[in-house]
Backbone as a ProteinNet text record, in pm:
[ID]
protein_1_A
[PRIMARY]
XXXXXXXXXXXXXXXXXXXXXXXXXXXXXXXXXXXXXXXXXXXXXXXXXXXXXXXXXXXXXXXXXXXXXXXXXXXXXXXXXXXXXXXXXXXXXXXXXXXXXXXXXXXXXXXXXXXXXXXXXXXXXXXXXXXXXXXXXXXXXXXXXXXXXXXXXXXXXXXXXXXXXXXXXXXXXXXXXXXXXXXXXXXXXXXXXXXXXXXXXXXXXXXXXXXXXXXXXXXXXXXXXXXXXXXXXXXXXXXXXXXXXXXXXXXX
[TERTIARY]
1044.3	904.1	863.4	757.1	698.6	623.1	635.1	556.8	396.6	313.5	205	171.8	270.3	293.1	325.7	435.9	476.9	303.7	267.2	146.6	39.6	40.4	-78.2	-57.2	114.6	75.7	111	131	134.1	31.3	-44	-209.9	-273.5	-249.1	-355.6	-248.5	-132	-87.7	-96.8	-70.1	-135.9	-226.1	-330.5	-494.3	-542.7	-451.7	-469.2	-401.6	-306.5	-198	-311.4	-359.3	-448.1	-601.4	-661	-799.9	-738.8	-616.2	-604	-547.7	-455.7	-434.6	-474.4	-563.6	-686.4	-819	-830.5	-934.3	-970.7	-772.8	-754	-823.9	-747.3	-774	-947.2	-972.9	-1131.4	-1181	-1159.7	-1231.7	-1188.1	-1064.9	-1057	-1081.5	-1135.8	-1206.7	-1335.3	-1410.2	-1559.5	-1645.7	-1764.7	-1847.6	-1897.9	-1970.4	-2048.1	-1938.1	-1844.4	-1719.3	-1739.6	-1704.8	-1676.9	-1575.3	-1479.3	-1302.2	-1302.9	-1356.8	-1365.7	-1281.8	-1184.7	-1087.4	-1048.1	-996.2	-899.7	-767.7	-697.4	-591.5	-472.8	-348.7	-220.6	-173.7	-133.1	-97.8	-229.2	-343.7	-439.7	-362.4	-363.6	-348.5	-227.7	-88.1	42.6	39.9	-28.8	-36.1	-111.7	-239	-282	-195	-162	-24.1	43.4	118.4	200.6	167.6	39.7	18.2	-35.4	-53.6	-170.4	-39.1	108.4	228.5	248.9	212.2	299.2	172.1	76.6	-58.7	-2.7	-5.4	-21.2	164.3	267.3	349.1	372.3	309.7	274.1	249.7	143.5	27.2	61	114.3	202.6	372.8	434.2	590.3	567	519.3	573.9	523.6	443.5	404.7	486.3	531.5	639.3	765.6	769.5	848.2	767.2	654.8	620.3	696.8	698.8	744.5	642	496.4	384.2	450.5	573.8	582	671.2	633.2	775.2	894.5	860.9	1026.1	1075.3	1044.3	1130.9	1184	1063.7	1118	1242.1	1215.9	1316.6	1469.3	1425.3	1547.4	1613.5	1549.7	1583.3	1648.9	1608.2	1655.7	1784	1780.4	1917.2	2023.4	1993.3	2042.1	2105.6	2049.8	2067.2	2088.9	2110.8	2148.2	2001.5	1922.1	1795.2	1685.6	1609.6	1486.7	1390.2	1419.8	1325.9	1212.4	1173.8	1050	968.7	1076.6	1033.2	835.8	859	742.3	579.7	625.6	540.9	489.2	592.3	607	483.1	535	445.2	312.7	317.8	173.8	70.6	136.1	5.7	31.7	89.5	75.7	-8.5	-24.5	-102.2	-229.6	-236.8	-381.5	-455	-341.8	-361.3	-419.4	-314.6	-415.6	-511.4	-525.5	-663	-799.9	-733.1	-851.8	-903.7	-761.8	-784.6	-857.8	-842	-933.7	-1045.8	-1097.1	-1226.4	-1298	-1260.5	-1271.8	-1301.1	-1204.7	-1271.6	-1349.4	-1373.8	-1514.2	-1659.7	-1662	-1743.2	-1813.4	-1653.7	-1684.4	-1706.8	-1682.1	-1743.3	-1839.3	-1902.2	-2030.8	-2085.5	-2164.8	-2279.6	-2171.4	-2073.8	-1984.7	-1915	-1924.8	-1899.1	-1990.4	-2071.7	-2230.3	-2263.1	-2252	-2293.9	-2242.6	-2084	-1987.9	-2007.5	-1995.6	-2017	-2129.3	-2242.8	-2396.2	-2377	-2273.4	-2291.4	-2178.7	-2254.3	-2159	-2064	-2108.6	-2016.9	-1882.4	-1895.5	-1806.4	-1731.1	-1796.7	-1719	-1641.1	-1694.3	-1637.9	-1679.4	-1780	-1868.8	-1703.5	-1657.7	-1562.3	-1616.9	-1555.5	-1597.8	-1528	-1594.3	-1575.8	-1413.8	-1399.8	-1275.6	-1118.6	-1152.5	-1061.5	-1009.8	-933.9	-892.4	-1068.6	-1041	-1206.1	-1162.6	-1272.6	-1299.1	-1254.7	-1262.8	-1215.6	-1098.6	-1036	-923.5	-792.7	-769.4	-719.1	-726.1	-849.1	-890.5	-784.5	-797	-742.8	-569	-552.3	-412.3	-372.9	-261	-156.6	-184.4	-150.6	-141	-26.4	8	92.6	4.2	86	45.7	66.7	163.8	233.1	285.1	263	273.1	419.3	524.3	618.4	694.6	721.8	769.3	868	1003.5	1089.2	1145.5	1029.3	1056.3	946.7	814.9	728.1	806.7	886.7	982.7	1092.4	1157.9	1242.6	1219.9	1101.5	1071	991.6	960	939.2	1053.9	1141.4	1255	1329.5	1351.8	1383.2	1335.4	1206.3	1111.3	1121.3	1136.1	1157.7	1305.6	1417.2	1548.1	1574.5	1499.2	1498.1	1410.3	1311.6	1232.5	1254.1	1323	1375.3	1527.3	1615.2	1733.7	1711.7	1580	1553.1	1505	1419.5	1445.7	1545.6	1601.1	1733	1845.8	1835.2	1965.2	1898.5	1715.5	1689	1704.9	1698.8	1717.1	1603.5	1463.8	1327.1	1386.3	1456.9	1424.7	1506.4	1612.7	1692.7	1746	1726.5	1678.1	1852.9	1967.4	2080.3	2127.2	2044.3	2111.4	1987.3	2049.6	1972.7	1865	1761.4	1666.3	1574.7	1572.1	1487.8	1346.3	1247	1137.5	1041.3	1133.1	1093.2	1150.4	1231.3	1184.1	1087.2	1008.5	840.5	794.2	813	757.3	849	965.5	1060.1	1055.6	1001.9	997.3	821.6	765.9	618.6	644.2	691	732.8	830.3	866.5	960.4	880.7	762.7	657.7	575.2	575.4	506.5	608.9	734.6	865.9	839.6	819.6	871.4	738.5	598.4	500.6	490.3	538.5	571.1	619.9	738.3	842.3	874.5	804.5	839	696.7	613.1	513.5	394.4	428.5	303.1	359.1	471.7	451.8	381.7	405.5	300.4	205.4	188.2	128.2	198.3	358.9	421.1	369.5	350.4	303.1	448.6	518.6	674.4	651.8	495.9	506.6	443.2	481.2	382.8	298.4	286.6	172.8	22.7	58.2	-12.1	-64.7	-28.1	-63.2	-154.7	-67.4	-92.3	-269.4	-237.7	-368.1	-482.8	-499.6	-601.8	-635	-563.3	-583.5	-697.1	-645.7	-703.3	-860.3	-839.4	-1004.6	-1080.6	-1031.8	-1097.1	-1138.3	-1082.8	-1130.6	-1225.8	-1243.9	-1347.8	-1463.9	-1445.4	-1611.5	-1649.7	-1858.3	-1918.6	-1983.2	-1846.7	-1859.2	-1920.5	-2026.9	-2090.5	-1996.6	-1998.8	-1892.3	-1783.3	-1711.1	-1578.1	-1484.2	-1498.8	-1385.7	-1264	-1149.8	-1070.2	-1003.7	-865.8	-807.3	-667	-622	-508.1	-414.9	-446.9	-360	-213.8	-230.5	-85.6	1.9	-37.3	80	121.3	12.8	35.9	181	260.7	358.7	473	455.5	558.4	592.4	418.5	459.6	480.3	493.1	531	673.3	733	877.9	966.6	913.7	965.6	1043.2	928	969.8	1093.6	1077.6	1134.7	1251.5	1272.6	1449.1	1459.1	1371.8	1437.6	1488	1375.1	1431.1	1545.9	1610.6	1720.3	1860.4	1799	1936.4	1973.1	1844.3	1884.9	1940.4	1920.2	1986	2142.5	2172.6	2299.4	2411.3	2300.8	2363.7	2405.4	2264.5	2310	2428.2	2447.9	2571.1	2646	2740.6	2831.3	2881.1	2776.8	2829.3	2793.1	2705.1	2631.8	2713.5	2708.4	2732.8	2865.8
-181	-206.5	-130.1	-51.2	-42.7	-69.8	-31.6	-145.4	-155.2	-54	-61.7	-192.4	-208.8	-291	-443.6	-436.4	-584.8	-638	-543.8	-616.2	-642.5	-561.8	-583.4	-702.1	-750.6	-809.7	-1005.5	-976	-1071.5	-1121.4	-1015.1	-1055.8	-1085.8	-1096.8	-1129.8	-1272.1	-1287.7	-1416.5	-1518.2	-1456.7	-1582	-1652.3	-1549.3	-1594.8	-1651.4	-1612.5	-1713.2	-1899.9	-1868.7	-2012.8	-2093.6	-2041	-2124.5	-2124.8	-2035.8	-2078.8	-2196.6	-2206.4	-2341.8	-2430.1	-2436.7	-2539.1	-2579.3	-2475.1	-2552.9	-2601.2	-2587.7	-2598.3	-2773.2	-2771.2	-2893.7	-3015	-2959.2	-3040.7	-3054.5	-2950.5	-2985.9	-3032.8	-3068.3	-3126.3	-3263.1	-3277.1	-3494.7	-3496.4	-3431.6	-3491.7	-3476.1	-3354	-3353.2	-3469.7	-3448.8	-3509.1	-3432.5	-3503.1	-3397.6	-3355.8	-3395.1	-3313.6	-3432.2	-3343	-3437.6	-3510.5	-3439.4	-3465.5	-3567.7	-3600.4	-3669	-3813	-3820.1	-3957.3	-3935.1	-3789.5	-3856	-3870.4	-3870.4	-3903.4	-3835.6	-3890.9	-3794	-3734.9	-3806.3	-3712.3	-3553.6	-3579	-3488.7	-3354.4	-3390.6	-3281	-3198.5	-3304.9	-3220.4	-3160.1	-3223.8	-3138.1	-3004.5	-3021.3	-2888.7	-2830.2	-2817.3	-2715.1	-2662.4	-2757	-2699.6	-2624.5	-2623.2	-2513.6	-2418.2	-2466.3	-2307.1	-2231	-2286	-2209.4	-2144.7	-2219.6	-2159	-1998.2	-2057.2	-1914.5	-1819	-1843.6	-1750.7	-1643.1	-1733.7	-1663.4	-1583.1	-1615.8	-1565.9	-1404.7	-1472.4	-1349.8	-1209.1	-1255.2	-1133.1	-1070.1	-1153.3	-1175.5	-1009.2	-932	-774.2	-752.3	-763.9	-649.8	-687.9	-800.7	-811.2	-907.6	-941.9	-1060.7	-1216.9	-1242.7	-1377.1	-1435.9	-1349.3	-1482.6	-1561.7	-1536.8	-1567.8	-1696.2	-1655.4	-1773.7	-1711.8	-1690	-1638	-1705	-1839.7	-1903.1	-1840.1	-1837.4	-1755.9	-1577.4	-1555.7	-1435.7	-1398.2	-1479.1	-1495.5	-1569.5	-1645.2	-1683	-1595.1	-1507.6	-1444.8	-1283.9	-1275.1	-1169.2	-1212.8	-1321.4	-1421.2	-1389.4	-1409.4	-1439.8	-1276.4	-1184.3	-1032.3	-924.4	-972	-940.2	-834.5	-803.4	-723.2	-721.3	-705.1	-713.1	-607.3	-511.2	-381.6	-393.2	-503.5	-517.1	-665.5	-738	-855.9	-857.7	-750.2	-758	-719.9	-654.8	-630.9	-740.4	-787.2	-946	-1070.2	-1034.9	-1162	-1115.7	-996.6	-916.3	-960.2	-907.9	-968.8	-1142.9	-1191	-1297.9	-1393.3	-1351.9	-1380.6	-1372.5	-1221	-1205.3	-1254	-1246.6	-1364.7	-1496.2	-1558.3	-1665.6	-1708.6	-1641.8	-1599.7	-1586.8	-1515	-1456.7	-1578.3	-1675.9	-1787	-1893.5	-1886.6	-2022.5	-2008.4	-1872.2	-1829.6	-1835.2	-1807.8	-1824.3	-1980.1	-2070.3	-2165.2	-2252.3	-2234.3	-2204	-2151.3	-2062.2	-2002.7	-2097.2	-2125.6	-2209.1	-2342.8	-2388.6	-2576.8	-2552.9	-2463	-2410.6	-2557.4	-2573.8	-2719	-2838.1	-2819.2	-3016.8	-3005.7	-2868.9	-2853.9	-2918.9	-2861.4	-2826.2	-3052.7	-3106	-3233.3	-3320.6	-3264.4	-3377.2	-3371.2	-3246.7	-3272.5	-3294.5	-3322.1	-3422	-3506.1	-3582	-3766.1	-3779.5	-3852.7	-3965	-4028.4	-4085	-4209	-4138.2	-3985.8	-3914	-3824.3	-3769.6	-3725	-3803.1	-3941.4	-4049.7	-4017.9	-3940.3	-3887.7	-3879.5	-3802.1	-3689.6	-3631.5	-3650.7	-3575.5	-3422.6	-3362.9	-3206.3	-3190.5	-3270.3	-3244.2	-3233.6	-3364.2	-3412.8	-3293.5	-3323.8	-3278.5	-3284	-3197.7	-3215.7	-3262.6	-3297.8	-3367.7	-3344.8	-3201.2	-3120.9	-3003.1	-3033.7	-2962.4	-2979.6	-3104.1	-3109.3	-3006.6	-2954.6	-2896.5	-2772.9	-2735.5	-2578.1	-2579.8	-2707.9	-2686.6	-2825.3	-2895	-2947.3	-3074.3	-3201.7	-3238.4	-3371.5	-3413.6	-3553.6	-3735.3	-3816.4	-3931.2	-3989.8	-3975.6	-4042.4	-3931.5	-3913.2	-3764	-3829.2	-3768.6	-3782.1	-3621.9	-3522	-3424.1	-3420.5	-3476.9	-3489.6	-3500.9	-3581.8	-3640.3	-3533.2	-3481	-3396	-3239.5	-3196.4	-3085.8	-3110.4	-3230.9	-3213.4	-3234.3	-3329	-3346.8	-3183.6	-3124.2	-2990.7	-2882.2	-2943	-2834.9	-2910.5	-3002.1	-3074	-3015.3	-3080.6	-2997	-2852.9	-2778.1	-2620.9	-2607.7	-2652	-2652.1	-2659.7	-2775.6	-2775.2	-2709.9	-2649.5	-2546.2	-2395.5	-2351.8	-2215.6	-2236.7	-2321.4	-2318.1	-2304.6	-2376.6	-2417.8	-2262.6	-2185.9	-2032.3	-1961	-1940.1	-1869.8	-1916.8	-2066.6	-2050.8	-2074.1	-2061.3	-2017.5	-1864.9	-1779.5	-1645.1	-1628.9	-1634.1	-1549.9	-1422.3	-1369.5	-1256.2	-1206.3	-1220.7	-1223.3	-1204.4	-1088.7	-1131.1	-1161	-1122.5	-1148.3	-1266.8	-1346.4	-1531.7	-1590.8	-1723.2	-1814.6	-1806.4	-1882	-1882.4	-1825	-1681	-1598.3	-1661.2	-1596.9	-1610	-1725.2	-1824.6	-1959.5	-2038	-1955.3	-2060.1	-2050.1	-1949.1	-1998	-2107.6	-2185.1	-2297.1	-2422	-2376	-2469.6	-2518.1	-2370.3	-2399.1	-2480.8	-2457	-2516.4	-2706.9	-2732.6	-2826.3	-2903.3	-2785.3	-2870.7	-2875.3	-2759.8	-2820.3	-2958	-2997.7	-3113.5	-3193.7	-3199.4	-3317.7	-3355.7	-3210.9	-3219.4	-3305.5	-3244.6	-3300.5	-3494.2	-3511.3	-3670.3	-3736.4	-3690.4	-3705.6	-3728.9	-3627	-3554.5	-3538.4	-3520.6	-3455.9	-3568.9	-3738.8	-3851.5	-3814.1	-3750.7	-3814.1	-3659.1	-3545.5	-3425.9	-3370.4	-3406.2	-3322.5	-3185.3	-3190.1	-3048.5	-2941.5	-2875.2	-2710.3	-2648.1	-2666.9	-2574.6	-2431.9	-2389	-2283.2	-2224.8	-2107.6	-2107	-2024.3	-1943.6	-1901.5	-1987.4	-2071.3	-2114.2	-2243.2	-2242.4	-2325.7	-2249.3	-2146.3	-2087.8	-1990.3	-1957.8	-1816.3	-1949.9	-2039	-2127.3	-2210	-2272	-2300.7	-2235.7	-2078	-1966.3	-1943.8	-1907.8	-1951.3	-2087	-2189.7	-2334.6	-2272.3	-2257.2	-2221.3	-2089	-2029.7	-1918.8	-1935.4	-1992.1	-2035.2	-2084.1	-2084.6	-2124.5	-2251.7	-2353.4	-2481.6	-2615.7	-2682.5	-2764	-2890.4	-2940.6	-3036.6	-3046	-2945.7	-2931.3	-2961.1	-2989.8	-3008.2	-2918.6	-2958.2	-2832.4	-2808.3	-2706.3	-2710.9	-2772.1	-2871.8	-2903.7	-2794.7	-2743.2	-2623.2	-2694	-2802.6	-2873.1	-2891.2	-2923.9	-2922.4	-2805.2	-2727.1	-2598.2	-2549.2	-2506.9	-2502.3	-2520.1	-2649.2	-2721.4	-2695.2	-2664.2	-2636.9	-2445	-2385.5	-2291.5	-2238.3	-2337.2	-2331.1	-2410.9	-2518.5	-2622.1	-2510.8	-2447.3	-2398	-2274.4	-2221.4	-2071	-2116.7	-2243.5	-2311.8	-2363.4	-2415.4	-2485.7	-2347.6	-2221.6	-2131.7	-2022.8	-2045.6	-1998.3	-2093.5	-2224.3	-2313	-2329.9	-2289.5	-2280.3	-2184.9	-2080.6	-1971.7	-1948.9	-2012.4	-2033.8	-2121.7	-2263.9	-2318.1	-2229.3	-2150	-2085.4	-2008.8	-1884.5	-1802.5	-1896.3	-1982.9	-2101.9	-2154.6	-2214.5	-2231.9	-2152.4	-2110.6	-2050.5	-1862.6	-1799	-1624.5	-1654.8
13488.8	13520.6	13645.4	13638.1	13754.1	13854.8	13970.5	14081.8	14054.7	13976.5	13925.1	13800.2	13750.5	13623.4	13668.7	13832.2	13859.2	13924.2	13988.9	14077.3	13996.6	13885.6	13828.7	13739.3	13666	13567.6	13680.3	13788.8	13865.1	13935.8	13953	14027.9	13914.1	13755.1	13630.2	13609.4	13607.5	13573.9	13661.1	13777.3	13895.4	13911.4	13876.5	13923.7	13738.4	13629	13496	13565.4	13606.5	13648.5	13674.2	13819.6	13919.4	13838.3	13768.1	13706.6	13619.3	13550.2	13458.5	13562.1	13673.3	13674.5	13792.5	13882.3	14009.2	13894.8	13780	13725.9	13655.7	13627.6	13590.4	13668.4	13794.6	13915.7	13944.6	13953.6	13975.4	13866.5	13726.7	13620.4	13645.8	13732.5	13757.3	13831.5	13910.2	14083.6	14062.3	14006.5	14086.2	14037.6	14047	14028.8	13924.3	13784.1	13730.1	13633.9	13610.6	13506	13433.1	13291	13177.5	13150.9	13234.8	13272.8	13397.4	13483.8	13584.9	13557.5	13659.1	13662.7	13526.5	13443.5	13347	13388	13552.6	13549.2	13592.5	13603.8	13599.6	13552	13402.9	13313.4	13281.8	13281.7	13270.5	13336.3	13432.9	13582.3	13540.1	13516.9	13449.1	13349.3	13266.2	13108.4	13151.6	13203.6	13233.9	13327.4	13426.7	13494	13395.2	13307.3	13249.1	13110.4	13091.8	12970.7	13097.3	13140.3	13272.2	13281.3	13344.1	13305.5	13205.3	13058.2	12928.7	12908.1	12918.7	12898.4	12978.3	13154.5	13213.1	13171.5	13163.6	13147.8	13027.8	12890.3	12828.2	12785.5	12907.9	12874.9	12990.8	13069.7	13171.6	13156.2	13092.1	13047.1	13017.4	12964	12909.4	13011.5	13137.5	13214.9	13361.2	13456.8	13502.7	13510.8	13414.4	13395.9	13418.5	13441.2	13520.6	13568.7	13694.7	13796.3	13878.8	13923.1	13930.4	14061.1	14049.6	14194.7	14306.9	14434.2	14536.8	14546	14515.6	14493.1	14338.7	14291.1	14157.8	14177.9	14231.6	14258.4	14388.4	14463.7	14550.5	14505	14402	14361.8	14253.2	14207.9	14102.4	14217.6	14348.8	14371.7	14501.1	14494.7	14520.7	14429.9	14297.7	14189.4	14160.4	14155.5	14145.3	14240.6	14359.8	14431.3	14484.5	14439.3	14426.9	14485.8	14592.2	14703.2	14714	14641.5	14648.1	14562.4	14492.5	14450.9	14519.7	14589.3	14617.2	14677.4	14803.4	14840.2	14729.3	14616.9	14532.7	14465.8	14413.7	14346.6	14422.2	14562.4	14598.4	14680.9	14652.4	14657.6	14618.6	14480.7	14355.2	14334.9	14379	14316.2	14421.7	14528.9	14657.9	14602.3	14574.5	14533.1	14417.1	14337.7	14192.1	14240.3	14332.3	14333	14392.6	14479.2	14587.6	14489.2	14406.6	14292.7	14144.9	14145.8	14072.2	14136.7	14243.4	14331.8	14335.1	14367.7	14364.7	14208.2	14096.1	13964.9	13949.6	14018.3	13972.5	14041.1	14175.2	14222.2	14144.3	14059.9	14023.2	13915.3	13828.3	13691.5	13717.2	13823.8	13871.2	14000.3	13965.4	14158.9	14096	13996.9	14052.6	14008.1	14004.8	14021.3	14182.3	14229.7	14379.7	14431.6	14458.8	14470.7	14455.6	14355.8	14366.3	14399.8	14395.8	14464.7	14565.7	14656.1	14814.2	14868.6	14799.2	14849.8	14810.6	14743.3	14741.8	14797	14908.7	15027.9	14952.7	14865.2	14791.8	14766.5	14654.5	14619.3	14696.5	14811.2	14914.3	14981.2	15009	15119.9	15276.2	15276.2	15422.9	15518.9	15414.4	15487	15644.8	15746.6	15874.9	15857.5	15922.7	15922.4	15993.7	16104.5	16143.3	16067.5	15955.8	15890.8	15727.2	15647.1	15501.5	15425.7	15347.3	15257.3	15162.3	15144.7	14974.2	14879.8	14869.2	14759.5	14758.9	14877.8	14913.9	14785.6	14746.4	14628.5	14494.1	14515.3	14393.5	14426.4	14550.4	14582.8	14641.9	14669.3	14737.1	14749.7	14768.8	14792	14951	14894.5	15019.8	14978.6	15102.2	15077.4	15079.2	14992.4	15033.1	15125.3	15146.5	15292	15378.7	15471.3	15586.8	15661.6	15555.6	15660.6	15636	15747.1	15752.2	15688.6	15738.2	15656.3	15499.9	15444.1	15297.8	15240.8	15301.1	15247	15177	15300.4	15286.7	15164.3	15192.1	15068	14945.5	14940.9	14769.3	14745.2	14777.7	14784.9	14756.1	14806.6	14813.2	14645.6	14658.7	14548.6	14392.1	14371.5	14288.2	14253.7	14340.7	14304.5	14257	14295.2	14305.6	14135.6	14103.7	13946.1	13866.1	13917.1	13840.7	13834.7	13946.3	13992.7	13873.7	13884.3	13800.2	13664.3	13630.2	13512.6	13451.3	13543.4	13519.6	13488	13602.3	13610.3	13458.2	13448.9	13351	13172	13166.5	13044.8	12993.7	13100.6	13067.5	13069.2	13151.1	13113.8	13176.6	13242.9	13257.3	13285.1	13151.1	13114.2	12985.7	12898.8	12769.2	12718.2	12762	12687	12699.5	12795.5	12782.3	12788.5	12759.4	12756.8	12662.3	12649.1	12544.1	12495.9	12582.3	12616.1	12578.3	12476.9	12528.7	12527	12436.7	12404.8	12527.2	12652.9	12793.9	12833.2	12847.6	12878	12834	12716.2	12661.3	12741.9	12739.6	12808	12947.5	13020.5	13156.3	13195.9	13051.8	13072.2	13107.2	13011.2	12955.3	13130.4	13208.6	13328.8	13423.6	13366.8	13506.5	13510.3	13390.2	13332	13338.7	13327.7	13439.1	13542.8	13599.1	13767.9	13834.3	13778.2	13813.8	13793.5	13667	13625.2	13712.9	13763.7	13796.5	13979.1	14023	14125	14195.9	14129.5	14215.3	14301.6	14263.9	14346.5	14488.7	14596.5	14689.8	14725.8	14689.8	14779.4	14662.7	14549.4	14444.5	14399.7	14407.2	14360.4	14386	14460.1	14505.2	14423.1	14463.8	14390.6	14350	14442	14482.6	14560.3	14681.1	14773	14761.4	14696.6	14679.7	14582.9	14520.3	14442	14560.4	14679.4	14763.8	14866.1	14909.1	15024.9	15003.1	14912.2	14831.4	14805.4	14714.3	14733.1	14879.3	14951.7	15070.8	15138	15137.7	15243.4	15188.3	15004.1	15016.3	15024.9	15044.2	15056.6	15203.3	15256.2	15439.1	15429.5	15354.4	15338.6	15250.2	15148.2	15102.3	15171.6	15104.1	15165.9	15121.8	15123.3	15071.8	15176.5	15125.1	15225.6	15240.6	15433.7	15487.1	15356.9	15363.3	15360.2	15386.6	15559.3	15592.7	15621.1	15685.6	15727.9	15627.9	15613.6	15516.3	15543.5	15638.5	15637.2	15678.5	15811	15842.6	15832.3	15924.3	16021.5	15911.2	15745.6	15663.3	15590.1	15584.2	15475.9	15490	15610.8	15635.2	15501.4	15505.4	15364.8	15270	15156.8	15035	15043.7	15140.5	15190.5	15182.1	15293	15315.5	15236.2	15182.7	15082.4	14995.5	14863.2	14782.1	14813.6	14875.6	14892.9	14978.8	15021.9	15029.5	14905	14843.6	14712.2	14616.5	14620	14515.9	14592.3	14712.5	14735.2	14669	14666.3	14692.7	14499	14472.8	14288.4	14274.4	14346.1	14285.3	14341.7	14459.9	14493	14352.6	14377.5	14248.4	14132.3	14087.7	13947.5	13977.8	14097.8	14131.8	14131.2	14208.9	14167.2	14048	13965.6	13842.8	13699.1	13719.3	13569	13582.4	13699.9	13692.8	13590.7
[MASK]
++++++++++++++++++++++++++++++++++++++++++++++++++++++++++++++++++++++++++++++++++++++++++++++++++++++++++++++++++++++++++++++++++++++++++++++++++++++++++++++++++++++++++++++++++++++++++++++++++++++++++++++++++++++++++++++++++++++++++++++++++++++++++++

């Protein structure tokens, strides 16, 4: 593959991930959605097809890895770093470019949620916004410690769950029917794993929406939760080193 081919087919699968599965999110929160309060399961099921599409639909142009913990674990795994920075190039910009997309496609359930008090909760400007959920990651209970590892946790089994289907990999493992497989573990992990921070289990899909929540020109907003972003940051990209240690250990 070439580095024209990884960025491009990583900046189109990223920013597919995040239009389905920031989109999810904003169809159970806003105001004005037809989807509004359908729920948990809602939210996982959509992630995890927004996974099975986006990987899909990029898999021939760079492998989808559409996450820096995969790609980092995969160049753990291969001993290999000379495309890393390409990898999480586009996938930065992918999702930079998915947040904004779905911005575009919910402007008036934005737009009405954040003029009713009731539905905002007369959010103060200082504090998390309203709709920060829609774009990024936060915890229920703010404890550093447990925020980081169910983070690291979560990826640990989604990065392995890569590595030992064979996506990118075509002589082991299940080749191309782990895309469906690994869809299917994001919709685990989320079940499973994801009430105490909402699963980021990846940082870019945290970090790239975050940055535009703090750049539109969204009314009392609110901040974007700098003081945790950190987490689903560093969380993942220890969890997708420590899978890929695992996989070298037992699976090479």
């Amino acid at each position: 593959m070439s580095s024209s081919d990884i960025f491009l087919g990583e900046t189109i699968g990223t920013a597919v991930l995040i239009l389905l599965g920031g989109g999810v999110c904003a169809a159970v929160t806003l105001k004005g959605s037809k989807a509004r309060n359908a729920g948990w399961l809602a939210i996982t099921f959509g992630w995890g097809f927004a996974v099975m599409t986006a990987v899909y639909m990029t898999a021939s142009l760079s492998g989808a890895h559409l996450n820096p913990a995969v790609t980092v674990g995969i160049a753990i795994k291969d001993g290999e770093w000379g495309d890393v920075p390409v990898y999480i190039a586009g996938q930065m910009l992918g999702a930079m470019i998915g947040a904004v997309l779905v911005w575009v496609a919910y402007y008036g359930q934005f737009q009405a949620h954040l003029a009713d008090p009731e539905a905002s909760g007369k959010k103060p400007i200082e504090g998390p916004g309203p709709v920060l959920g829609v774009f990024s990651t936060g915890p229920e209970i703010r404890n550093t410690w447990q925020n980081l590892a169910t983070e690291i946790i979560g990826t640990v089994v989604l990065v392995l769950a890569v590595l030992t289907q064979g996506l990118n990999d075509s002589g082991k493992g299940l080749g191309v029917i782990g895309a469906l497989i690994t869809a299917f573990v994001v919709v685990s992990i989320g079940l499973s794993l994801g009430g105490p921070t909402g699963y980021a289990i990846n940082p870019a899909r945290d970090l790239g929406p975050r940055i535009v929540h703090a750049l539109l020109p969204l009314p009392h907003k609110g901040t974007s939760d700098w003081s945790y972003a950190w987490i689903p940051v560093a969380g993942p990209l220890i969890g997708g080193a420590i899978a890929a240690g695992i996989y070298n250990i037992a699976f090479a």
